[in-house]
XYZ file of C-alpha atoms in Angstrom:
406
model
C 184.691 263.170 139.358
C 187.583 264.991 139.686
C 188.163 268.134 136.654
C 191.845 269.717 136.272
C 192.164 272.994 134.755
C 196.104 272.773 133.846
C 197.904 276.128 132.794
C 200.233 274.520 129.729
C 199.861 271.146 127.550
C 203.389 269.519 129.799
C 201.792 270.110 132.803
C 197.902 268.702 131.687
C 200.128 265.128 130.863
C 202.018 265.481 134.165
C 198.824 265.598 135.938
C 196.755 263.091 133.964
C 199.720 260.354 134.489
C 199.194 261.514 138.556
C 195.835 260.408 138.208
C 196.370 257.471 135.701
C 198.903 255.883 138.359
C 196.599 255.668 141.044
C 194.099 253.643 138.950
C 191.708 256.579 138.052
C 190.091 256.440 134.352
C 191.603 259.847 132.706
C 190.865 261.793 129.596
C 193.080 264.327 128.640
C 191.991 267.321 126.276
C 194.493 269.788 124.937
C 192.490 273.215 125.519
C 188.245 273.431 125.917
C 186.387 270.558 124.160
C 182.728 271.456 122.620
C 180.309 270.441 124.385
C 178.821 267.616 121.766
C 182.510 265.941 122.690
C 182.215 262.198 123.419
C 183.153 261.423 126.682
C 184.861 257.597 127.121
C 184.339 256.462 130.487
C 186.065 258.528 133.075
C 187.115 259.066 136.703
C 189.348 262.493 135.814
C 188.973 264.752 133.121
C 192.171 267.498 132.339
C 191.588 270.434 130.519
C 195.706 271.586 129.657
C 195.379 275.271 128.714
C 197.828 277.231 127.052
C 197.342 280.123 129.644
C 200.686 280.019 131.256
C 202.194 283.073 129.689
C 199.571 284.620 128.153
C 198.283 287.854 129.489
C 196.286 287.465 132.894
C 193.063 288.628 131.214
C 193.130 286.170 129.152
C 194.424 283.151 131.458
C 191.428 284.076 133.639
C 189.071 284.086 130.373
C 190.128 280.787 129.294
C 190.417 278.943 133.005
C 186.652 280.375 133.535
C 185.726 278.585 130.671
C 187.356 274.959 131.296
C 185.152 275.659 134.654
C 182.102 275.950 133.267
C 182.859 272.768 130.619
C 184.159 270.409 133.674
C 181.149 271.637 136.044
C 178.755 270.937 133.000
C 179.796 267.800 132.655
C 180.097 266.422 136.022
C 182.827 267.379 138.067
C 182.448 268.102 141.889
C 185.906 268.342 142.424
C 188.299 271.082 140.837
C 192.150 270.810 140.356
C 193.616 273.875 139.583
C 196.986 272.620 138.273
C 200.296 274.673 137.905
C 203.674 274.058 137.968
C 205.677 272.392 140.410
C 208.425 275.154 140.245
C 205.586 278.131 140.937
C 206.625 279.613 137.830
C 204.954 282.775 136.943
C 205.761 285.920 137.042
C 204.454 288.956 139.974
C 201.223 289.378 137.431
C 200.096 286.066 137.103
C 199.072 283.327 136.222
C 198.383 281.626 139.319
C 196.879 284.367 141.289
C 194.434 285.745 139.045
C 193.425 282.659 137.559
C 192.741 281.532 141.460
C 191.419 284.282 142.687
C 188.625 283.997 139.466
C 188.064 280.225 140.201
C 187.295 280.360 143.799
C 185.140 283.675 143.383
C 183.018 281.972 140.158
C 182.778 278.879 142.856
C 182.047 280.333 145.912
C 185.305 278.828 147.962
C 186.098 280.500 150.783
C 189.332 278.722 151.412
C 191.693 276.909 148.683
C 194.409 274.311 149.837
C 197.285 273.982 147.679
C 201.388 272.907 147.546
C 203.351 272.752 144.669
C 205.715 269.959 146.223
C 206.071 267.296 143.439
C 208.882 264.677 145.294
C 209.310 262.851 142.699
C 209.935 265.680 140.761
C 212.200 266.919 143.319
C 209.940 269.992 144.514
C 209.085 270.413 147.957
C 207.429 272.525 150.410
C 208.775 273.394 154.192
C 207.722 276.123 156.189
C 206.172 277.672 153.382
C 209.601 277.581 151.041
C 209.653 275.953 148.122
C 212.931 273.668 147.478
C 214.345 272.249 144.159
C 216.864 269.301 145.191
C 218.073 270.618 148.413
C 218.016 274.051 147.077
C 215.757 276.859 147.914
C 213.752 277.736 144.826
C 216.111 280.730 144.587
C 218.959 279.054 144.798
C 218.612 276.574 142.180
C 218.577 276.891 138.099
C 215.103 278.388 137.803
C 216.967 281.364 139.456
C 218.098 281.911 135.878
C 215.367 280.759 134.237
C 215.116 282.306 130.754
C 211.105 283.386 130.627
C 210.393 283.443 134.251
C 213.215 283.820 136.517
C 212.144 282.802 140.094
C 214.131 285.128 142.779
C 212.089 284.089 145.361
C 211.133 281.181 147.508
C 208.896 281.713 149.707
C 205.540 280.786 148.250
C 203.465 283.398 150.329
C 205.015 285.755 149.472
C 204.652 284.926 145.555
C 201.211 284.376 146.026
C 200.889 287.879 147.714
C 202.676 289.579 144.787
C 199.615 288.020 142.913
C 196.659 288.805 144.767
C 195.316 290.480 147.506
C 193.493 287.732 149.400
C 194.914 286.441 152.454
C 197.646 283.713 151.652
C 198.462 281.381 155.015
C 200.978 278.912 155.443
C 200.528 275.365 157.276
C 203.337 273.729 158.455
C 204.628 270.150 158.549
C 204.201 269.057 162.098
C 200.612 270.386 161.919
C 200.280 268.375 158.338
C 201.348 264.953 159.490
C 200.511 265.485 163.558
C 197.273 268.155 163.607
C 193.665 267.914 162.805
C 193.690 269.550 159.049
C 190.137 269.199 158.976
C 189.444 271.363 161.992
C 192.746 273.762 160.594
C 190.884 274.000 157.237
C 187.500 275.043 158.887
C 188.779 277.600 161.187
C 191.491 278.947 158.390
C 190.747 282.771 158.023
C 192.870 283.005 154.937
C 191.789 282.693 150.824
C 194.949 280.543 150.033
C 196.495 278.276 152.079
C 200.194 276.540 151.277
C 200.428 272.811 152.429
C 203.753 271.853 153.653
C 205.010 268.557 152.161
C 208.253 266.795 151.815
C 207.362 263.148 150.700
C 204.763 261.156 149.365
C 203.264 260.088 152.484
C 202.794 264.009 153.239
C 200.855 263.763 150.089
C 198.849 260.949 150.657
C 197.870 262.177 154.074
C 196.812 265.602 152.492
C 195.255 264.042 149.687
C 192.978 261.919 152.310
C 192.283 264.989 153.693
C 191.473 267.034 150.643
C 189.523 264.334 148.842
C 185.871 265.948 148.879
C 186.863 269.469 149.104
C 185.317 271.592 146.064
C 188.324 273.646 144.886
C 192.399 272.264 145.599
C 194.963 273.661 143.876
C 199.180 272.465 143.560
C 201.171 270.305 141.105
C 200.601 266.913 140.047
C 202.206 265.291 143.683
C 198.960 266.848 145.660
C 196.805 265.573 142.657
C 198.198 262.150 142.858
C 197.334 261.989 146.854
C 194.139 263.116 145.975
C 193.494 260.234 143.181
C 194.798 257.929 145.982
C 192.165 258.161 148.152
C 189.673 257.972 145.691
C 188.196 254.904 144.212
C 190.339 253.460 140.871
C 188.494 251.508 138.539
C 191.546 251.292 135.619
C 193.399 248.374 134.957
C 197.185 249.712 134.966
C 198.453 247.323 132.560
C 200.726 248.473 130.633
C 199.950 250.240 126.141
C 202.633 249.301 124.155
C 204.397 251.991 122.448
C 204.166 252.747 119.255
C 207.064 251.959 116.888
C 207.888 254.101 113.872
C 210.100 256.709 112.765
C 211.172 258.838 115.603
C 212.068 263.038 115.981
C 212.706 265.335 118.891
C 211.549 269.015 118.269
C 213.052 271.020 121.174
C 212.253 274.700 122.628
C 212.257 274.935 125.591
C 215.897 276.368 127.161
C 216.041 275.275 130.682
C 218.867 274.018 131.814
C 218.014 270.557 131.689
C 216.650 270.420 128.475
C 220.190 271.736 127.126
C 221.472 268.937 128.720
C 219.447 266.397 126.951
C 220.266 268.246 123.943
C 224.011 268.481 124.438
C 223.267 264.251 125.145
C 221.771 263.654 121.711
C 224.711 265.332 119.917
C 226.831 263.804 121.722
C 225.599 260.174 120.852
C 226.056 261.444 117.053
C 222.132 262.183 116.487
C 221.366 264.203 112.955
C 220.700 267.571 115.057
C 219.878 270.862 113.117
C 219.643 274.424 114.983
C 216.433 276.878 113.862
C 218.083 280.271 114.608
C 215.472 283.076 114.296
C 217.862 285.986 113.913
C 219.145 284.024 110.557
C 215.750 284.822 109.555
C 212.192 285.981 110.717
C 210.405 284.182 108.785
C 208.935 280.751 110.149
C 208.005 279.660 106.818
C 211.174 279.823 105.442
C 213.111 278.810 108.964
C 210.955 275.776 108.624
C 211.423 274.939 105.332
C 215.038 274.715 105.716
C 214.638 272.440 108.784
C 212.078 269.971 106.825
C 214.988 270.068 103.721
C 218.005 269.210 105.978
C 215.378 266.636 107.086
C 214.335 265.284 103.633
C 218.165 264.279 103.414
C 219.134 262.173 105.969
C 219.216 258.646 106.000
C 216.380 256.216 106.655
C 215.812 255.295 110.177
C 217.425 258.358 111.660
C 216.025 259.704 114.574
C 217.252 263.202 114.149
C 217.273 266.553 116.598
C 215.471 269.697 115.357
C 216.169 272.598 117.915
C 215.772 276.052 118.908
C 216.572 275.557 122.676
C 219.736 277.916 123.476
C 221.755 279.067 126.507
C 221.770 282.055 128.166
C 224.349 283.987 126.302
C 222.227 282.915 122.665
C 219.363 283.727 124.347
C 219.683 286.904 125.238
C 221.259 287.938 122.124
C 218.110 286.505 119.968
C 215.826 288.330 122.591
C 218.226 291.472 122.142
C 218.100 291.478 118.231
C 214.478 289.976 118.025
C 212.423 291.394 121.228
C 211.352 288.848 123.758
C 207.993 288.316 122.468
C 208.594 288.580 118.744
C 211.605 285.829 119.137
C 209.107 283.396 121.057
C 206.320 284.146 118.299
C 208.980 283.312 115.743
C 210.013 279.804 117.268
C 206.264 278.725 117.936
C 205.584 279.126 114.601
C 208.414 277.616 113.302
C 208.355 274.446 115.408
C 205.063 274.360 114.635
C 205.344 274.304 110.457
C 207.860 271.726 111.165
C 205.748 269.221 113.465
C 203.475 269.610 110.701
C 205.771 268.478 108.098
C 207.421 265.744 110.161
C 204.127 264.205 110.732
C 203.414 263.998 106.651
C 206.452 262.396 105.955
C 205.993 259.602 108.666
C 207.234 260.553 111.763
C 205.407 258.538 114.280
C 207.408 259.022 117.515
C 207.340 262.932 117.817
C 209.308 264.175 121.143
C 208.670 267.783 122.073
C 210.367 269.807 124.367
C 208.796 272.376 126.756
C 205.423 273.681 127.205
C 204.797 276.828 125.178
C 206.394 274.384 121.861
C 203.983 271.319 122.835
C 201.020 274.408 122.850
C 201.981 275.358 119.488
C 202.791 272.101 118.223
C 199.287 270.279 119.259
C 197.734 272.870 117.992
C 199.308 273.032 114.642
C 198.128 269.121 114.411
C 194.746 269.260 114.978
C 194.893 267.630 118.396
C 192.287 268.237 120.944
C 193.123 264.944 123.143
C 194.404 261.296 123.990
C 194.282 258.477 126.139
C 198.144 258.271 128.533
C 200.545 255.390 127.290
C 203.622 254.272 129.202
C 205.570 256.559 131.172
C 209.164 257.567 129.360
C 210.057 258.907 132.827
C 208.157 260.478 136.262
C 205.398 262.803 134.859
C 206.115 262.167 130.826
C 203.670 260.007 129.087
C 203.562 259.034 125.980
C 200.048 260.334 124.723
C 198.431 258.883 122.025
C 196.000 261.111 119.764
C 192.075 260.710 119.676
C 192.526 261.868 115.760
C 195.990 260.334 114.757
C 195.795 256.588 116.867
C 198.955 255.852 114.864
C 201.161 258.773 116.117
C 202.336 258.716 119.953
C 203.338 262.009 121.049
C 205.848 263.178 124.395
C 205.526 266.026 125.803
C 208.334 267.116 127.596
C 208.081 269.688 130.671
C 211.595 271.363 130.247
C 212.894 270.956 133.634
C 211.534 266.930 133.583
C 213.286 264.025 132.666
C 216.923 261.866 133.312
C 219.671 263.422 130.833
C 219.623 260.457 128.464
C 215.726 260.772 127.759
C 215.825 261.840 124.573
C 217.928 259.694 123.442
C 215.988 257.110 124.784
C 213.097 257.595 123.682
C 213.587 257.547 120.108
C 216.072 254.441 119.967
């Protein structure tokens, strides 16, 4: 049984829908279950953290724990997941919270890529590509939290840890013997080259009994392929109900999703923390605009922002205390949306799903229908009459809000 120790809530769906698609039997869990949770029947079991930008310590603290849990109850396989766009900073996540799970498990060597194709995220010669861009090169260059000014995934990894980090290429990945590379590999980590999904599948064959792997969801998915799927794939129908998107996150393609429900004429109100610090009172203002529009609207409630708004709010507010400020907030409003009947919720990015899940009381779900390539509609273990969508910031076709809350 495969166990996934995913560093945000966006990514544990992205995964889970990997391993969903190939026929594998998945239960999701937003954060460590106790141990007296009910297990349905299951092939895969992800554990979505919020450990992506916390402090290292406490990343490691938390993925240690989802270790323990998953080994307890069954897994022989571990899935590390982060995100397909390496995004971390020089301190962590991904290197300390590797470096702890392959010490606490004895590996001696950990396979891993981040390429994601569908995703357009790919690895060659150890560089990690967005589109036909280098990492670099592309938007996450700007990225607002994590700005990635590097591509070469060594020599992230490095910056990270001080364990060997090794690099093997793609001729030797679809032409060479990786079992024999594997056993003979002198270094901790070692980067996967892949530019397509028969890469993956071929690694995933390759990787299917090894104890510890570690990438984004395309390397899970080649793993789940060569494994035995017992899951009918038919398809859950989607909820219907009143429908809300609560956005956060600011990457550049979530602003454009944005800019495309204002631009259809969507009810959209902005939460602007320097107006006020107080989330309480932000969100109260946001539920009243709410409590007057008409019936059946399927209304925007944001805090995503550009660059330029960005860095003013992070000028005025300090980065930290303006993210604390728009967690909270978001969260106080999910809460209220939810009371007064919203049934569809849509929320953008992964630190605002963290906060929002949390706010509701949800510990897990069972994957719905895909609204596009690695965002599910997830439908709560408490609330089986709310269906949720998580939204990675960087995922999803321009028009997907829009369309998924016609």
């Amino acid at each position: 049984m495969i166990g996934t120790i995913a560093d945000d809530f966006t990514g544990g769906a992205d995964v889970a829908v990997a391993f969903r698609s190939e026929g594998l039997r998945t239960l999701l869990f937003f954060g460590v279950p106790p141990s007296s949770a009910e297990l349905l029947e299951h092939d895969a079991i992800v554990i979505a953290l919020k450990s992506r930008m916390a402090p290292a310590s406490e990343a490691v603290a938390q993925s240690l724990e989802a270790l323990e849990w998953l080994r307890r109850h069954g897994s022989d396989q571990i899935y590390v997941k982060y995100c397909s766009t390496f995004d971390s900073t020089p301190a962590g996540n991904i290197g300390p919270v590797l470096d702890a799970v392959a010490d606490a498990m004895s590996v001696d060597v950990v396979p891993m890529t981040p390429s994601s194709p569908e995703h357009h995220r790919t690895q060659y010669q150890g560089y990690l590509f967005v589109g036909s861009l280098l990492l670099a090169e592309s938007h996450m260059r700007d990225q607002p939290v994590n700005p990635m000014r590097e591509s070469s995934l060594p020599r992230l990894l490095r910056a990270q840890t001080d364990r060997d980090v090794g690099v093997v290429e793609l001729g030797s990945v679809r032409h060479g013997d990786l079992e024999s590379i594997l056993q003979h590999c002198t270094a901790r980590y070692l980067f996967l080259d892949a530019v397509d999904s028969e890469d993956l599948r071929v690694l995933g064959k390759a990787l299917r009994e090894r104890a510890l792997v570690a990438g984004a969801a395309g390397l899970a998915r080649g793993i789940a392929a060569a494994k035995p799927g017992t899951l009918s794939l038919s398809k859950n129908p989607r909820l219907a109900g009143r429908a809300a998107v609560l956005s956060g996150s600011c990457s550049a393609r979530t602003l454009e999703q944005v800019a495309a429900m204002i631009r259809t004429g969507r009810p959209a109100y902005r939460i602007d923390p320097v107006t006020h610090t107080d989330p309480e009172v932000l969100a109260a203002a946001a539920l009243t605009w709410y409590d007057g529009l008409p019936d059946g609207a399927a209304p925007l409630i944001y805090s995503s922002m550009g660059p330029v708004d960005l860095q003013r709010t992070q000028e005025v507010l300090g980065v930290q205390e303006a993210s604390g400020i728009l967690e909270a907030t978001c969260a106080l409003v999910a809460r209220g949306l939810v009371s007064r009947g919203v049934r569809r919720l849509v929320v953008t990015g992964g630190e605002t799903s963290g906060a929002v899940v949390s706010a509701l009381g949800i510990s897990g779900g069972t994957i719905g229908e895909l609204a596009d390539a690695g965002v599910p509609w997830i439908h709560p273990v408490e609330m089986p009459d709310l269906a949720l969508l998580l939204k990675s910031g960087n995922f999803g076709a321009v028009e997907l809000l829009v369309e998924a809350t016609r």
